[in-house]
Structure formats: structure tokens, C-alpha cells
Coordinates of C-alpha atoms and ligand atoms in Angstrom, one line a residue:
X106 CA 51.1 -36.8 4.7
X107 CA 51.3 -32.7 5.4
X108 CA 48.4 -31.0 6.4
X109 CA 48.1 -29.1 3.8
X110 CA 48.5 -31.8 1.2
X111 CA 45.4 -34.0 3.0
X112 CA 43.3 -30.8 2.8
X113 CA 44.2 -30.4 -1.0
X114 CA 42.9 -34.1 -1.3
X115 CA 39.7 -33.9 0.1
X116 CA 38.8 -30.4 -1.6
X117 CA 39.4 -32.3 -5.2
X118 CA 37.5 -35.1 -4.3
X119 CA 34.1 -33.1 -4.0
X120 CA 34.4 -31.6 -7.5
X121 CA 33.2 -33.3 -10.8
X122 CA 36.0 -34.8 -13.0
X123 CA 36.7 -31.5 -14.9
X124 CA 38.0 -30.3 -12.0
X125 CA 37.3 -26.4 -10.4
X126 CA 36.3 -24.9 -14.0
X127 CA 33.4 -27.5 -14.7
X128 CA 29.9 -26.1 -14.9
X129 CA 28.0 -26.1 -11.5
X130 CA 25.0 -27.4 -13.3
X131 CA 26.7 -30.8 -13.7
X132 CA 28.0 -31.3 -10.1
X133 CA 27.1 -34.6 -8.8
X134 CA 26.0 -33.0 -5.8
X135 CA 22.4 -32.5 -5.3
X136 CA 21.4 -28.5 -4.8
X137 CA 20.2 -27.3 -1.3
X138 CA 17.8 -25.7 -3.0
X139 CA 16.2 -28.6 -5.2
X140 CA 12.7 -29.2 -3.0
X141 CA 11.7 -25.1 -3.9
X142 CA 8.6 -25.3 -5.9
X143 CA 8.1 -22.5 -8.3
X144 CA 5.8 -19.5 -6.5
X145 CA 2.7 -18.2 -8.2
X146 CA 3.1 -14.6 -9.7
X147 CA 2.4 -11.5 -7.5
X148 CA -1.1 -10.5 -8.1
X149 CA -0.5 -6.8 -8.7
X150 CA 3.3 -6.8 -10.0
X151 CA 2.6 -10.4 -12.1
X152 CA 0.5 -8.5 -14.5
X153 CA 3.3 -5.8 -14.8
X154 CA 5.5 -8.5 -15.8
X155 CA 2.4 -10.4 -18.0
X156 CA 1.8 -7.0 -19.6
X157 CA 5.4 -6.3 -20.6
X158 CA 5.7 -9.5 -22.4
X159 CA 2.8 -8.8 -24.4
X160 CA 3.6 -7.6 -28.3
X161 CA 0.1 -6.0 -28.9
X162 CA 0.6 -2.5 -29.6
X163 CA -3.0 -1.6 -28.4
X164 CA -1.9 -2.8 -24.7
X165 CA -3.1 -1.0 -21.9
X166 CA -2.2 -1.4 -18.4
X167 CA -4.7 -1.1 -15.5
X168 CA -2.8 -3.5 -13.0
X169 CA -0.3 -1.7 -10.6
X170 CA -1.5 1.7 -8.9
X171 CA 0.5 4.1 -10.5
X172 CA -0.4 7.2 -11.6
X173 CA 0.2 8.4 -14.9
X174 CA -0.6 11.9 -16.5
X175 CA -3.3 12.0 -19.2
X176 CA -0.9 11.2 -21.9
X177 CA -0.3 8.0 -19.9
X178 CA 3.1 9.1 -19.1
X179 CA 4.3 8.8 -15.2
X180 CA 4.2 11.9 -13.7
X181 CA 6.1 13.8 -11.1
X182 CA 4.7 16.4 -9.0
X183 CA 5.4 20.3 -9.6
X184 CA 6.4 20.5 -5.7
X185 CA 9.1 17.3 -6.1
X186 CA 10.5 18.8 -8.7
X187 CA 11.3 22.0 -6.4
X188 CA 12.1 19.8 -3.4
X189 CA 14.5 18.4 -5.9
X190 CA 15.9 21.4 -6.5
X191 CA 16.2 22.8 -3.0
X192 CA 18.0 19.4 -2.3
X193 CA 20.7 19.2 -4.6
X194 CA 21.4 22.2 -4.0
X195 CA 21.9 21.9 -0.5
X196 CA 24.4 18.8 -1.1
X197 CA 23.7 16.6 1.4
X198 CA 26.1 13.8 2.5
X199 CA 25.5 10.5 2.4
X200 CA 25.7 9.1 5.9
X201 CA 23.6 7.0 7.1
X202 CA 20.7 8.0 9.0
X203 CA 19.5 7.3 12.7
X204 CA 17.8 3.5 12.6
X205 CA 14.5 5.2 13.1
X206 CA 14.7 7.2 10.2
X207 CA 15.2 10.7 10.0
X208 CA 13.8 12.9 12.9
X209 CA 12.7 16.1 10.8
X210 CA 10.7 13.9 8.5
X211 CA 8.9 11.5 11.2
X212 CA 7.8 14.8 12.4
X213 CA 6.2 16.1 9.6
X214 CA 5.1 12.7 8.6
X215 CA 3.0 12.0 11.6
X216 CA 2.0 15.9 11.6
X217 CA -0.2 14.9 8.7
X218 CA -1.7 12.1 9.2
X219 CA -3.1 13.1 13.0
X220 CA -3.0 16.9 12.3
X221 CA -1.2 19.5 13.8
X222 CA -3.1 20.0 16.4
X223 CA -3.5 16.3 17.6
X224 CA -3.3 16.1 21.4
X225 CA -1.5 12.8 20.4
X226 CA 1.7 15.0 19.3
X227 CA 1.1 17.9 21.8
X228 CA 1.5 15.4 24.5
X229 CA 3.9 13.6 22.8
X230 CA 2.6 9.9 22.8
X231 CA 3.6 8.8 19.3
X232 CA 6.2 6.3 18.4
X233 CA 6.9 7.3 15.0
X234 CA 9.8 5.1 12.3
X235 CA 10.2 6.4 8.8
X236 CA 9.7 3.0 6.8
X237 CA 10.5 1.7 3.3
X238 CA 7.0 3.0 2.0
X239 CA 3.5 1.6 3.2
X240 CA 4.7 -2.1 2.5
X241 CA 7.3 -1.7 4.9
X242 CA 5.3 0.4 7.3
X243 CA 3.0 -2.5 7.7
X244 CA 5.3 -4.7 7.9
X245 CA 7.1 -3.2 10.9
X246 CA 3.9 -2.9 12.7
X247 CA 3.0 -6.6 12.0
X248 CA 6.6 -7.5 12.9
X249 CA 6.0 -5.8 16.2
X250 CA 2.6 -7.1 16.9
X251 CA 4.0 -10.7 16.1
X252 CA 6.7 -10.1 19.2
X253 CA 4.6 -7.9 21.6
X254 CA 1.0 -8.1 21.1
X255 CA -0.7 -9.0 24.1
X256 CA -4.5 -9.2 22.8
X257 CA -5.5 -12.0 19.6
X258 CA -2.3 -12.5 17.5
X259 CA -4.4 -12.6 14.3
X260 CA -5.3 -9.9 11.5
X261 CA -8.5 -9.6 10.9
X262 CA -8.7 -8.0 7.0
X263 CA -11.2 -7.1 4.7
X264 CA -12.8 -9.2 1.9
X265 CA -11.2 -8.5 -0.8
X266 CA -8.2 -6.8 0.3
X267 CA -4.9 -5.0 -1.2
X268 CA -3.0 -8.4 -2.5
X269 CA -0.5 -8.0 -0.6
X270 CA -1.9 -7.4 3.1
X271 CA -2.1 -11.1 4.0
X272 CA 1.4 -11.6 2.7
X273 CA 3.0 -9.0 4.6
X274 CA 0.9 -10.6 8.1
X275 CA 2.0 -14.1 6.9
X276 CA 5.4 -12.9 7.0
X277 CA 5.6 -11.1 10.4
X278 CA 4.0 -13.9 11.7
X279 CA 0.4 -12.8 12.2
X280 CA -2.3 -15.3 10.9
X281 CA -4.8 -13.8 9.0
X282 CA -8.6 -14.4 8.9
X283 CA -11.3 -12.0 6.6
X284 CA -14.2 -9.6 7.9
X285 CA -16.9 -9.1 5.2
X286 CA -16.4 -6.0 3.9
X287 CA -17.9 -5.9 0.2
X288 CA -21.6 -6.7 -1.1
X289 CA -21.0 -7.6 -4.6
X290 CA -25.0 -7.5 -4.9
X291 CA -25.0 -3.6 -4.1
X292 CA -21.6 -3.3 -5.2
X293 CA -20.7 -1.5 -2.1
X294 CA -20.3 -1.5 1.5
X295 CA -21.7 -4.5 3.6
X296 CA -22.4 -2.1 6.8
X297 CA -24.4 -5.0 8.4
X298 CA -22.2 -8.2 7.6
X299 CA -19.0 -6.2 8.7
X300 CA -20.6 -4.8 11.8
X301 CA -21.6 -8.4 12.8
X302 CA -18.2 -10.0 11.8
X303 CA -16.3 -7.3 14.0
X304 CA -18.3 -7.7 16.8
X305 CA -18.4 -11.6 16.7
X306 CA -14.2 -12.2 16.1
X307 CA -12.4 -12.7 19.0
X308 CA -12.2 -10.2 21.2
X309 CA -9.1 -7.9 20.9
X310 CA -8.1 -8.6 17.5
X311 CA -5.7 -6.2 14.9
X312 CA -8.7 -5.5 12.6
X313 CA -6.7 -3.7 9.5
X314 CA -8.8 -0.9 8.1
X315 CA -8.0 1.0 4.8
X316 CA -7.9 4.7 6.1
X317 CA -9.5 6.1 3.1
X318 CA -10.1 4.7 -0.6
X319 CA -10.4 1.3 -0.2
X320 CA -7.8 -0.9 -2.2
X321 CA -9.3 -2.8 -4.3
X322 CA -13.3 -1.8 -3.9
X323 CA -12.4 2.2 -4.2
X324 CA -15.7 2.0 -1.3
X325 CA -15.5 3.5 1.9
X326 CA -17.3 4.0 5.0
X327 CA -19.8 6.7 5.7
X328 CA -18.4 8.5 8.7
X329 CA -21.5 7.4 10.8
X330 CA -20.4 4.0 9.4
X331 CA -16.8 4.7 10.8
X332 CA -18.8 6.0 14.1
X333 CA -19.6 2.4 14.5
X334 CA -16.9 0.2 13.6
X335 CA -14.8 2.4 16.1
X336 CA -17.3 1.5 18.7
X337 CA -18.0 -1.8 18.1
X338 CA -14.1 -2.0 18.3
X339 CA -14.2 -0.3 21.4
X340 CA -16.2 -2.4 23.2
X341 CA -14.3 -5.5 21.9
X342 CA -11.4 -4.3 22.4
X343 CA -9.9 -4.8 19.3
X344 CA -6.5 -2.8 18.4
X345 CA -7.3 -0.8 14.8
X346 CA -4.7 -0.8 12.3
X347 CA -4.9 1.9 9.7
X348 CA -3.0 1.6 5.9
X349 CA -2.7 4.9 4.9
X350 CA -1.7 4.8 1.6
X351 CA -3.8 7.5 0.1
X352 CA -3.8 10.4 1.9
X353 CA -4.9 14.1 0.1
X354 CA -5.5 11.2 -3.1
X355 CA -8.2 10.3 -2.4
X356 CA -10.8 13.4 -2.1
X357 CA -7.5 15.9 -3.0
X358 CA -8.0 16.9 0.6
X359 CA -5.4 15.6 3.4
X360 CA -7.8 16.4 6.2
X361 CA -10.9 15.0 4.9
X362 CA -8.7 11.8 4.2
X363 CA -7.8 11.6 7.5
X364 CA -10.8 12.0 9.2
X365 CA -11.2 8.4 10.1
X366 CA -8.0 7.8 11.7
X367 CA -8.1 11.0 13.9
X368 CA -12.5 9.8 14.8
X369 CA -10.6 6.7 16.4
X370 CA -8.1 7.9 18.3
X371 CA -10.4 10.7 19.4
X372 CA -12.9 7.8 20.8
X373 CA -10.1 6.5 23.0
X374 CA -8.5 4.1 20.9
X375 CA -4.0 3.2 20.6
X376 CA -3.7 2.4 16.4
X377 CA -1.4 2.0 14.4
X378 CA -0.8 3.9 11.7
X379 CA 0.8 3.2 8.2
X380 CA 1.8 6.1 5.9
X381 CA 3.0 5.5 2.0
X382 CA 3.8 8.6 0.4
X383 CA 4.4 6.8 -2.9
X384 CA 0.9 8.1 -4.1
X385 CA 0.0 11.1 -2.9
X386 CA 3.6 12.5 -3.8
X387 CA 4.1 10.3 -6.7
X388 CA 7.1 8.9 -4.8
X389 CA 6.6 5.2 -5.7
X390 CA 9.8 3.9 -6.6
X391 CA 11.5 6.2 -3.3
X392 CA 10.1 4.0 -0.7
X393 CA 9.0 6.4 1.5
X394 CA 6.9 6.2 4.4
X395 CA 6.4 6.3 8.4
X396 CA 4.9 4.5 10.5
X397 CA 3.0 5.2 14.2
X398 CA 1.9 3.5 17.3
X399 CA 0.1 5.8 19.8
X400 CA 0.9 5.3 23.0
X401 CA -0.6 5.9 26.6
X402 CA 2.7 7.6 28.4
X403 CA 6.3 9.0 27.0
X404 CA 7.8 6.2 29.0
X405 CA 5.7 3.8 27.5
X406 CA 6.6 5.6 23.5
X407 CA 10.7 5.1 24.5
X408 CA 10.0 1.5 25.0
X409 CA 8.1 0.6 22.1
X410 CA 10.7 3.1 20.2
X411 CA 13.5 0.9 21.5
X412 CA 12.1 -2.4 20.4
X413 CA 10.8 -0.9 17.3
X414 CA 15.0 -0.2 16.2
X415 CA 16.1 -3.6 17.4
X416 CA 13.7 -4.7 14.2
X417 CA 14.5 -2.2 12.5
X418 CA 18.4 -3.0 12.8
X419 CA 17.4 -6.5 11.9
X420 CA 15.6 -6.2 9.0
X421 CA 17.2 -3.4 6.8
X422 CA 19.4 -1.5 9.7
X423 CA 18.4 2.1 8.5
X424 CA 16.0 3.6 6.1
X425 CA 17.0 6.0 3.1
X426 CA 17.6 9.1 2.8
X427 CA 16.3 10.9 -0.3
X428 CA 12.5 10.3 -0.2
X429 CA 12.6 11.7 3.4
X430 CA 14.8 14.9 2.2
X431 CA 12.1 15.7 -0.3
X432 CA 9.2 15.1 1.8
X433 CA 10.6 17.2 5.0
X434 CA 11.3 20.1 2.2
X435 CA 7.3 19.6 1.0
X436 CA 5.8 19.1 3.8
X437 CA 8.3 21.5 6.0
X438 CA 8.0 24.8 4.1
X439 CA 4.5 26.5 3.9
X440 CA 5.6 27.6 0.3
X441 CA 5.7 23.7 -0.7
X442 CA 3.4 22.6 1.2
X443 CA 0.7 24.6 -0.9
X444 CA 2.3 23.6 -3.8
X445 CA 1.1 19.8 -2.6
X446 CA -2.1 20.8 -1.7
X447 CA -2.7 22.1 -5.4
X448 CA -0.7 19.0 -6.9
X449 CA -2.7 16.7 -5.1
X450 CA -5.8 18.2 -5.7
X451 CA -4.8 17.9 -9.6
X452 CA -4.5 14.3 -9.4
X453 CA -7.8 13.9 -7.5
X454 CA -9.8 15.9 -10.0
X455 CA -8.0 14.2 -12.7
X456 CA -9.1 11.0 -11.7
X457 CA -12.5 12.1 -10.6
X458 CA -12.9 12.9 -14.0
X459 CA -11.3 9.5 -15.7
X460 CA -14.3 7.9 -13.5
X461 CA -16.8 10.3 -15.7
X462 CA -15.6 10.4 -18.6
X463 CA -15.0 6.3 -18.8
X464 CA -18.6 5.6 -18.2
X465 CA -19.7 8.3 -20.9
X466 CA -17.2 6.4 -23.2
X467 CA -19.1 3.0 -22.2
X468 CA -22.7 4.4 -22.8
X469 CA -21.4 5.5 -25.9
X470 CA -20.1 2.1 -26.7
X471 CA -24.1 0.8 -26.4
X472 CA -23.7 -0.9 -23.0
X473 CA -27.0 -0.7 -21.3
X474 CA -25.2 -1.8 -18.2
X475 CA -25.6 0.4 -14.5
X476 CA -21.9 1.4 -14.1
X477 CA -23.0 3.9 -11.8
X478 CA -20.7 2.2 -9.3
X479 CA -17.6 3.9 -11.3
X480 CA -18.2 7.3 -10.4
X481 CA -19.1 6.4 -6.8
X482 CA -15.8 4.6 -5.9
X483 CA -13.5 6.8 -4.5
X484 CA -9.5 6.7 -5.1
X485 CA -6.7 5.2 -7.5
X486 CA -8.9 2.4 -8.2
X487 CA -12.2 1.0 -9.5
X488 CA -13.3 -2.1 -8.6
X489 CA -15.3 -3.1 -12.3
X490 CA -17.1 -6.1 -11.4
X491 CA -15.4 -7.6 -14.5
X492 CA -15.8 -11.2 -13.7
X493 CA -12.8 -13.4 -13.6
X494 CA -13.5 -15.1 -16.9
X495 CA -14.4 -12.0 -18.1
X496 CA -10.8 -10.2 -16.8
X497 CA -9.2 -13.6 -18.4
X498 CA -10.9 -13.0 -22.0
X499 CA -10.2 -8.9 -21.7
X500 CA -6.7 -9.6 -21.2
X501 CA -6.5 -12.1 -23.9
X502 CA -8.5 -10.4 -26.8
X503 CA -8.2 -6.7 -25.9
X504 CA -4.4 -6.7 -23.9
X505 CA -6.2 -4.5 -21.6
X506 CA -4.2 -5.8 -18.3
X507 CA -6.2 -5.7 -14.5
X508 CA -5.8 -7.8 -11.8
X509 CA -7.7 -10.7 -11.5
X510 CA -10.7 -9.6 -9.0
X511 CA -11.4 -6.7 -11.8
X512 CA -9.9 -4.1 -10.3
X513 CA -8.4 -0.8 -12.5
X514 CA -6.3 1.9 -11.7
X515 CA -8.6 4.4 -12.8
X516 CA -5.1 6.6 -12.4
X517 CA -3.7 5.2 -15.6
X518 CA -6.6 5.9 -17.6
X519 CA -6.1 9.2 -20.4
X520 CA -7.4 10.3 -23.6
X521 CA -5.0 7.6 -25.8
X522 CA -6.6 4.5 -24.1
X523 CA -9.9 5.7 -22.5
X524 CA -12.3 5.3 -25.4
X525 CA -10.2 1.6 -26.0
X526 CA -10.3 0.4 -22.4
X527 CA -14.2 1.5 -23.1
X528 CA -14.9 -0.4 -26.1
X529 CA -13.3 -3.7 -24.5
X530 CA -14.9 -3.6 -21.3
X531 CA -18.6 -3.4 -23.3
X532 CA -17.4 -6.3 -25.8
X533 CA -16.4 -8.3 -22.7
X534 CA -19.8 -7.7 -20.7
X535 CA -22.2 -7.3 -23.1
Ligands
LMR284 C1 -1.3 -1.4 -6.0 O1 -2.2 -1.8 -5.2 O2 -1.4 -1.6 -7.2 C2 -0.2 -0.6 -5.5 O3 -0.4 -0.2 -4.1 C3 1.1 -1.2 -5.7 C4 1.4 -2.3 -4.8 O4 2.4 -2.2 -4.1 O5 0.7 -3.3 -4.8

């Protein structure tokens, strides 16, 4: 028998009865992928999908982070819409760009986070990557701790955290383990239980801080409080890692914002650094981001540089380009840049005033309960202290959609649903 006849014969012989067109549903042959058990839901983008399956016309959603204007439309900055503009018209190609992102932007990235004046950049110790938005900034420092991290190869990360932190650690290979962080009896910070827990974790652990507004609890350290943690870290060594996802958000002013980051490295300490400018620009779906390690020498910055692109390359080769075009044009033009400043500030205030205005609505409701803690978060979010069962039956009887730990994004509150997201909370608390 030929060659190619024998081939032809074994080929058939794997293939059901009806031959090549049959359904691959009824092959005989069992599927590689027939041991995958089905994943639970995202807990932030699960109740996206939860919410768009729901018919109730009165739905509200409070689950993802996303700003929305007060008609509860999605929003796009006054100063993106220029940096559009100025883009288009400058018809760029659509090469790709260098694996560590695009030079221009990674300057004016870091720029704001550390400020200008930041001996960091003067000297030029920072290892700065663009990266596919905070997610992926995080994601490459993890990645990079997982292969070169001398000190405790775990992330230490507050209780509660974003849902997603222990994911992305799990991922890069990083173990993860809690530090207290929220007093649910005070509803706010637990200065004393995380002071202890940082100080009693192994020495020279990543302890992941939220730079400013803290995802979900919307509570943040005093700066003496900061004063401490960066001490106690200090003296144990630990390696800080700072999500920056809510810079200029937060209190509408980038420098205030920042203020933590820039105390830590001022005390002595190498972070890292993760930027998302899917907030603060309203750039969610661009994927835009940097991220920083500060180093101790220049020679030391092109080595972790050249380790940082090998997992770059690996993972998704090169960033892209469009976010960064915008946010070099913002942030790179003194015209723009005030534009942001006053755009940010907007959403701030806006938000500041969603806090107000949604515990007014609740008093006005008849709840007699202290929801004093609203207006004293900080940020996109506010941490209710909806219980779960309570979350479960506000959901089910109201469509108003959270995540399950209570938190809302106060961002996506407005006049149509305020008094509505008011009335259900009090019928589900009362
Ligand atoms: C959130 O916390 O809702 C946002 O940061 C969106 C996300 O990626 O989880």
C-alpha cells in the first residue's frame, strides 16, 4: 500500500461514521477539555452580566466602577475629546510600538504620579512600561516579583480588597495572605489591627496598598497613619506596592492624591507603582496605564527594564497605541493639561455631591440609620454596609445591582435613580 493511501486510512478511521461533515459534538472521542468545571462569575463584571439580563425597567447599576454623568450616561472628558481631535488630525500610523510602550507617554505617565520634581526622575531611577490599564500594570509587577523577588514571595493585601487583586497575584504566581485593614464596627480604618498585622508578617513582604480611595471601603489613611505604615515597613523591610487607580479622582486634586506614594519613597523606600488612567481620564475601555519600579542605580533601572520586555514580549508583545496618544497630548500640553485638572475636578465634586445628596434622599426616606459613613468615604465607591442578605434581597426586589460585600459606585449615581437607589436601600435596612 502507498504512503499516501495508508495515511488516508488511518485519518478516516478517527472520524465518526458520517464521515468529515458530522457534528463534533457526537465524536466518539472524549474532549481534552471535559474535566473543566464551570468558574464562578467575576465579582465585579458578574453583576454587569447579572444586571443586563434583568427585564426590570427600574434597574439600577452600582456594580462596576464606571463613571457616568448625572443623567447616568457614560461620559467622556472635555480634554479627550480635544486630544481626540489633535490626534486624528495628526494621522498617526499604525506601527507597532516599542515593547515597553511608548517613550513620550511613560514620561508623562510617571511625571504624575511622583511629580515633576521627584529626585526619582531627576536622577533617573525609574523603570517605567506603559501597561494594558491598572489590571495589567499589576500584573506585570506581580509577574516580575514572581521571577525576581528576593524578599517573601507573598502579597500581603488588604481585608476586603478590589476583587480582583488576589486573582491577578494568583496568576503571576504570588500567594496571597490578608492584613486587616477595615473595622466594620467603626466603619473605617483599623489603624491598630493593620499596624500590628504589618509588623508581625514576615519580614520583607509585597504589602499592596491602595494609593488613594480605597477600593472597596472608599477609607483611607490619615497621612500620620501613612507616616506609620511606611515606617513600620521600613523597619521590616517590606517592598510597598501601590495601585494607583484613582489619581486627581479621588479629592479632584492629582498632588494631594499622590501624596502617599511620593511620603514612601521620600522615607527611603523602592515601590512599585501601578497607574490606571481608565478613571481619572474616563479611559476605561482604552486600557491604558504605566507601570514603575524605583530603582537604586541607572544600571540597575536597564536591568530590571530588560527583564521587564522579555515579559512583556511574552504576554502581549506590545502595548497599544491610542490611549497613550491621547494621554501624552493631555498630560503633554499645558493647555490640556488644565483642561484635566478642571475635568477631574468635575467628577470629584460631582461625586462628592452624589455622597450628600444620597444620604438626604435616605433621611428623607425615614431611615433613622447613621449613614454618616457615606459622606466620609472618599472616591468612586461607597462601601454601604448593606449586609449580604441584605445586597441579595436589594437586588432581587429593587434590581438595584452591587457587588456582594455592599459596595456602590457612588459614580453612577444621578438624579433618575438617586431618590430610587434611596428608597431601596431604607426598605432593605430598615
Ligand atoms: C471596579 O472596581 O469596579 C473597577 O475597577 C472595574 C474593575 O476592573 O474591576
Amino acid at each position: 500500500m502507498s504512503a499516501i493511501k495508508k495515511s488516508k486510512l488511518l485519518s478516516l478511521k478517527h472520524f465518526p461514521k458520517r464521515g468529515l461533515v458530522g457534528s463534533f459534538s457526537s465524536c466518539c472521542k472524549p474532549s481534552v477539555f471535559g474535566h473543566v468545571e464551570q468558574g464562578p462569575a467575576d465579582p465585579i463584571f458578574g453583576v454587569a452580566e447579572a444586571f443586563k439580563a434583568d427585564k426590570n425597567p427600574k434597574k439600577v447599576m452600582l456594580g462596576v466602577g464606571a463613571y457616568r454623568s448625572d443623567d447616568g450616561k457614560p461620559y467622556v472628558l472635555p480634554c479627550v475629546r480635544k486630544a481626540e481631535e489633535i490626534v486624528y488630525k495628526k494621522c498617526g500610523n499604525h506601527e507597532y510600538l516599542p515593547i515597553a510602550g511608548m517613550p513620550e507617554f511613560n514620561k508623562v505617565a510617571v511625571e504624575l504620579a511622583l511629580g515633576k520634581d521627584s529626585c526619582i526622575l531627576k536622577e533617573g531611577l525609574n523603570m517605567t512600561v506603559q501597561s494594558l490599564s491598572g489590571t495589567g500594570a499589576i500584573r506585570l509587577g506581580a509577574a516580575f516579583l514572581g521571577m525576581f523577588y528576593k524578599g517573601n514571595k507573598e502579597a500581603y493585601i488588604s481585608n476586603p480588597t478590589w476583587g480582583n487583586h488576589r486573582n491577578v497575584f494568583l496568576h503571576s504566581g504570588i500567594p496571597w495572605k490578608y492584613y486587616t485593614y477595615y473595622d466594620p464596627k467603626t466603619i473605617g480604618l483599623d489603624f491598630k489591627g493593620m499596624s500590628e498585622n504589618l509588623c508581625c508578617i514576615p519580614d520583607e513582604s509585597i504589602v499592596v496598598f491602595h494609593a488613594v480611595s480605597h477600593n472597596p471601603t472608599g477609607v483611607d489613611p490619615t497621612p500620620e497613619q501613612w507616616k506609620a505604615f511606611s515606617q513600620i515597613c521600613m523597619q521590616k523591610k517590606h517592598f510597598p506596592f501601590f495601585d494607583m487607580a484613582y489619581q486627581g479622582f479621588a479629592s479632584g486634586d492629582p498632588e494631594r492624591d499622590a501624596k502617599a506614594v511620593r511620603m514612601f519613597i521620600d522615607d527611603g523606600h523602592q515601590v512599585a507603582v501601578a497607574q490606571s488612567f481608565a478613571k481619572n481620564m474616563g479611559l476605561y475601555g482604552e486600557r491604558i496605564g504605566a507601570f514603575t519600579f524605583t530603582c537604586r542605580s541607572k544600571e540597575e533601572v536597564a536591568k530590571v527594564l530588560s527583564q521587564m520586555k522579555i515579559v512583556i514580549r511574552a504576554m502581549y508583545s506590545n502595548p497599544p497605541t491610542f490611549g497613550a496618544r491621547l494621554i501624552t497630548e493631555i498630560l503633554g500640553n499645558p493647555e490640556l493639561k488644565c483642561l484635566w485638572l478642571q475635568d477631574v475636578k468635575c467628577l470629584a465634586d460631582r461625586i462628592m455631591s452624589c455622597r450628600q445628596k444620597l444620604v438626604e434622599a435616605l433621611k428623607k426616606e425615614g431611615s433613622k440609620k447613621d449613614w454618616s459613613h457615606i459622606t466620609n468615604q472618599i472616591g468612586m465607591f461607597s462601601f454601604t454596609g448593606l449586609k449580604p442578605e441584605e445586597v441579595k434581597k436589594i437586588i432581587k426586589e429593587f434590581a438595584v445591582y452591587m457587588t456582594a460585600d455592599g459596595r456602590i459606585s457612588i459614580a453612577s449615581l444621578g438624579s433618575p435613580n438617586i431618590d430610587y437607589v434611596a428608597k431601596a436601600m431604607h426598605a432593605v435596612t430598615k
